[in-house]
Amino acid sequence: MSNEYDVVVIGAGPGGYIAAIRAAQLGLKTACVEGWRNPKGEMALGGTCLNVGCIPSKALLASSEEFERVSHHLDEHGITVAGAKIDVGRMQARKDAIVTKMTKGIEFLLKKNKVTWLAGWGRFVSTGERHAIEVANGEKKETVHARHVIVATGSKARHLPQAAVDNVTVCDNEGALAFPAVPRRLGVIGAGVIGLELGSVWRRLGAEVTILEALPNFLGACDEAVQKEAWKVFTKGQGLSIRLGVKIEKVTTRKTGVVVEYTDDKGLAQKLECDKLVVSVGRVPNTEGLGAREVGLKVDERGFVEVDAQCRTSLPNVWAIGDVVRGPMLAHKAEDEGVMVAELIAGQKPHVDYDCIPWIIYTSPEVAWVGLTEQKAKADGLAVRTGQFPFAINGRALGTGQSQGFVKIVADAATDRVLGVHIVHAHASDLIQEAVTVMEFKGSSEDIARICHGHPTLSEVVREAALAVDKRSLNS
Ligand code: FAD
Ligand code: NAI
């Protein structure tokens, strides 16, 4: 029957569309339900990541980095450029074109793999040997049945009760990626990943950026060496004003902008006046309207679908992956869970190694890490040795003018196994992958030190940091 499937995936973000493609590759009759509409009102695949997350943010980061390079960093090469200007409309059009190309690409991939796109919002109607899912697209409703359902409904921005988001003046990620002009004064609530990435975009283009953060420390999940370096670079070096330990009291939108009233880390009442405000205080899972409660699918008190290590939910043959379940809210984690679940359904024995999922913050320089920080390893009672090496004395880094940052390796003192790697550098996102591979193969710092690294490359700094674990760096 046409509405009977082996697998129905709900949600076509990086978790869902990848799960659907892998299931279809494995010979399962697969459909993917997705109801997202883009600002033009067209239905679009790709989820948060492609529409209002990873892809558009990286496009704007790249444009703003180019602007900053041309405006401030070419002098040392003997290149003079006068009168550099930014046309925000064209920059946004470029970003939108990339998003369209990518989301249309997913449509092509689903067709190519014979995955049926069920356009609309999915909801559990009943569960049992075959689960019934209703797909609603406006007035149009259809019910499909599947042996397996994969919930990949993702997440949305968390909002604060004090700050009503209109995505014009007070914005979450959606509005902050679509400013039509550079705000003169930009306020950001939350010095997390979005606050730092989007704060950097608009600062480079000329905004005066102030970030208000509730916690008393900066980038708490990072190694302390990274926290210190990142604080120095982003505040003193780049002029982001970051205020820690604040409590947001009230946000008032006026005709000309926004006023944020807050209490600072000394308990004093303060006011921040800005033209636009970005609220980036984390994300919440999308489980409303899914019919979870009606069919007995367990959802925890924060709205996450409860799963085991292999993404099995409380219902037989119902799985959940990506941002809607525990673990880091990252596109590559969602994708890997999607592949794992499709392969489990097909009877294979895959797994996701949650200890080897890299994090990357795409600021300039970038911040990337995988595994344990030195502090966490010690708190866990592990004896460790560490090695750190700066890019400032690497020939390639000096040649490209990107010599800020370092590589730090945390290794087990007894076995030398690499437990964590932390990188601050313009190309940290690419460099971290060597560390992920070594850790996935349970390699040691000596393994990295003995592997031949091309010269002159930035990767030589990874090798020098590995040598530094044994106090035998060659170039310092
Ligand atoms: P989503 O991408 O959220 O997709 C879920 C989909 O399910 C959506 O399309 C939604 O419409 C659909 N859906 C929900 N409910 C239903 C329903 N009932 N029926 C049908 N469809 C439904 N991560 C990175 O790894 N790297 C980055 O650089 C990065 N940058 C980011 C930048 C920003 C500004 C943001 C906001 C996020 C960023 N992330 C990044 C996080 C990343 O976007 C998410 O981790 C990722 O998109 C999660 O994938 P997902 O498939 O679980 O969910
Ligand atoms: P986040 O969790 O990274 O940071 C939120 C910050 O807001 C935290 O520092 C938190 O302490 C602070 N905060 C919370 N409540 C607050 C309050 N009331 N007042 C002031 N500060 C407050 O969340 P963010 O930046 O919204 O991003 C959401 C998620 O999206 C990330 O955690 C990440 O999973 C994903 N993402 C990933 C990216 C990447 O991989 N490069 C880029 C952007 C987002």
Coordinates of C-alpha atoms in Angstrom, one line a residue, residues 121-335:
W121 CA 3.6 18.2 10.4
G122 CA 3.7 14.7 11.8
R123 CA 1.9 13.5 14.9
F124 CA 1.5 10.0 16.5
V125 CA -2.1 8.8 16.2
S126 CA -1.5 5.3 17.5
T127 CA 1.2 2.8 18.3
G128 CA 1.6 -0.9 18.1
E129 CA 3.1 -3.3 15.6
R130 CA 2.6 -0.6 13.1
H131 CA 2.6 3.0 14.2
A132 CA 0.1 5.5 12.7
I133 CA 1.4 9.0 11.9
E134 CA -0.9 11.8 10.8
V135 CA 0.7 14.3 8.5
A136 CA -1.1 17.7 8.5
N137 CA -0.4 20.3 5.9
G138 CA -3.0 23.1 6.5
E139 CA -6.4 21.6 5.9
K140 CA -4.9 18.5 4.1
K141 CA -4.4 15.5 6.4
E142 CA -3.2 12.0 5.6
T143 CA -2.3 9.0 7.8
V144 CA 0.6 6.8 7.1
H145 CA 1.8 3.6 8.8
A146 CA 5.3 2.4 9.6
R147 CA 7.0 -0.5 11.3
H148 CA 9.6 1.9 12.7
V149 CA 9.4 5.7 13.5
I150 CA 12.4 7.9 14.0
V151 CA 11.6 11.1 15.9
A152 CA 14.1 13.8 14.6
T153 CA 12.1 16.9 15.4
G154 CA 15.1 19.0 16.6
S155 CA 15.0 22.1 18.8
K156 CA 14.0 25.7 18.8
A157 CA 15.4 28.8 20.6
R158 CA 14.7 29.1 24.3
H159 CA 13.2 32.5 25.1
L160 CA 13.2 34.4 28.3
P161 CA 9.9 35.6 29.9
Q162 CA 11.4 39.1 30.3
A163 CA 12.2 39.4 26.6
A164 CA 9.5 38.9 24.1
V165 CA 11.1 37.9 20.8
D166 CA 9.6 39.7 17.7
N167 CA 12.6 38.8 15.4
V168 CA 12.7 42.5 14.4
T169 CA 14.2 44.3 17.4
V170 CA 14.4 41.4 20.0
C171 CA 15.7 38.4 18.0
D172 CA 16.6 34.8 18.4
N173 CA 18.8 33.1 15.9
E174 CA 16.3 33.5 13.1
G175 CA 16.1 37.3 13.3
A176 CA 19.8 37.7 14.2
L177 CA 20.8 36.0 10.9
A178 CA 18.6 38.3 8.9
F179 CA 19.4 41.9 10.0
P180 CA 18.9 44.1 7.0
A181 CA 21.5 46.6 8.2
V182 CA 24.3 46.7 10.8
P183 CA 22.9 47.8 14.1
R184 CA 24.9 50.6 15.7
R185 CA 24.6 49.0 19.2
L186 CA 23.9 45.3 19.5
G187 CA 23.0 43.7 22.8
V188 CA 23.3 39.9 23.2
I189 CA 21.9 37.9 26.1
G190 CA 24.1 34.7 26.6
A191 CA 27.8 34.4 25.9
G192 CA 27.5 30.8 24.5
V193 CA 28.1 29.6 21.0
I194 CA 25.5 31.7 19.2
G195 CA 26.2 34.8 21.2
L196 CA 29.9 34.6 20.3
E197 CA 29.5 33.6 16.7
L198 CA 26.7 36.1 15.8
G199 CA 28.2 38.8 18.1
S200 CA 31.4 38.5 16.1
V201 CA 29.6 38.8 12.8
W202 CA 28.0 42.1 13.6
R203 CA 31.0 43.5 15.5
R204 CA 33.2 42.9 12.5
L205 CA 30.7 44.8 10.4
G206 CA 30.8 47.8 12.8
A207 CA 28.3 47.2 15.6
E208 CA 29.3 48.0 19.2
V209 CA 28.5 44.6 20.8
T210 CA 27.7 44.0 24.5
I211 CA 27.1 40.4 25.7
L212 CA 25.4 39.8 29.0
E213 CA 26.1 36.4 30.5
A214 CA 24.5 34.9 33.6
L215 CA 27.3 32.6 34.6
P216 CA 30.3 34.0 36.5
N217 CA 32.8 32.3 34.2
F218 CA 33.3 32.4 30.5
L219 CA 33.0 29.3 28.2
G220 CA 32.7 27.0 31.2
A221 CA 32.7 23.8 29.1
C222 CA 36.2 24.7 27.7
D223 CA 39.6 23.9 29.1
E224 CA 40.8 26.7 31.4
A225 CA 43.7 27.5 29.1
V226 CA 41.2 28.0 26.3
Q227 CA 38.9 30.1 28.5
K228 CA 41.8 32.5 29.3
E229 CA 43.0 32.8 25.7
A230 CA 39.5 33.2 24.3
W231 CA 38.6 35.9 26.9
K232 CA 41.8 37.8 26.1
V233 CA 41.3 37.6 22.3
F234 CA 37.5 38.4 22.2
T235 CA 37.5 41.1 24.8
K236 CA 40.8 43.0 24.8
G237 CA 41.8 42.0 21.2
Q238 CA 38.5 42.4 19.4
G239 CA 36.5 44.7 21.6
L240 CA 33.5 42.5 22.4
S241 CA 32.2 43.8 25.7
I242 CA 31.3 40.7 27.8
R243 CA 29.7 41.1 31.2
L244 CA 29.6 38.0 33.4
G245 CA 27.5 37.1 36.3
V246 CA 24.5 39.3 35.4
K247 CA 20.8 38.8 36.1
I248 CA 18.4 40.1 33.4
E249 CA 15.6 41.9 35.1
K250 CA 13.6 43.6 32.4
V251 CA 13.6 44.2 28.7
T252 CA 11.7 47.1 27.2
T253 CA 11.3 47.6 23.5
R254 CA 11.0 51.2 22.4
K255 CA 10.4 52.8 19.0
T256 CA 14.2 53.4 18.7
G257 CA 15.5 50.2 20.2
V258 CA 15.7 48.2 23.4
V259 CA 16.6 48.8 27.0
V260 CA 17.8 45.8 29.0
E261 CA 17.8 46.3 32.8
Y262 CA 20.0 43.9 34.7
T263 CA 21.9 43.4 37.9
D264 CA 25.6 43.1 37.5
D265 CA 28.0 40.8 39.3
K266 CA 28.4 43.2 42.2
G267 CA 24.6 43.4 42.7
L268 CA 24.3 46.8 41.2
A269 CA 21.4 47.8 38.9
Q270 CA 22.5 48.5 35.3
K271 CA 21.0 49.5 32.0
L272 CA 22.0 48.5 28.5
E273 CA 20.6 50.5 25.6
C274 CA 20.8 49.0 22.2
D275 CA 19.3 49.1 18.7
K276 CA 18.8 45.3 18.5
L277 CA 18.9 42.5 21.0
V278 CA 19.8 38.9 20.4
V279 CA 18.5 36.3 22.9
S280 CA 20.8 33.3 22.7
V281 CA 20.3 31.4 26.0
G282 CA 20.2 27.8 24.7
R283 CA 17.6 25.7 22.9
V284 CA 14.6 23.6 23.8
P285 CA 13.5 20.3 22.2
N286 CA 10.5 20.2 19.8
T287 CA 8.1 17.7 21.3
E288 CA 4.9 19.8 21.4
G289 CA 2.2 18.6 19.1
L290 CA 3.9 15.3 18.4
G291 CA 1.2 13.3 20.2
A292 CA 3.9 11.8 22.5
R293 CA 1.8 11.8 25.6
E294 CA -1.2 10.3 23.8
V295 CA 0.7 7.2 22.7
G296 CA 2.9 6.9 25.9
L297 CA 6.2 8.0 24.4
K298 CA 8.3 9.1 27.4
V299 CA 9.4 12.7 27.4
D300 CA 11.4 14.1 30.4
E301 CA 10.5 17.2 32.4
R302 CA 12.6 19.4 30.0
G303 CA 10.8 18.1 26.9
F304 CA 13.5 15.7 25.6
V305 CA 12.4 12.3 24.3
E306 CA 14.0 9.7 26.7
V307 CA 16.3 7.3 24.9
D308 CA 19.0 4.7 25.7
A309 CA 22.6 4.8 24.4
Q310 CA 21.3 3.5 21.0
C311 CA 18.4 6.0 20.7
R312 CA 15.7 3.6 21.6
T313 CA 12.7 5.3 23.2
S314 CA 10.2 3.9 25.7
L315 CA 8.1 2.5 22.8
P316 CA 9.2 -0.5 20.8
N317 CA 10.5 0.4 17.3
V318 CA 10.2 4.1 18.0
W319 CA 13.6 5.8 18.0
A320 CA 14.7 9.4 18.6
I321 CA 17.8 11.3 17.5
G322 CA 19.5 14.7 17.4
D323 CA 18.6 17.8 19.3
V324 CA 15.3 16.2 20.6
V325 CA 17.3 13.8 22.8
R326 CA 20.1 14.1 25.4
G327 CA 23.7 15.0 24.5
P328 CA 25.2 17.9 22.6
M329 CA 23.0 19.9 20.2
L330 CA 25.2 19.5 17.2
A331 CA 24.5 18.7 13.6
H332 CA 27.2 16.0 13.3
K333 CA 26.0 14.3 16.5
A334 CA 22.4 14.2 15.0
E335 CA 23.7 12.8 11.7

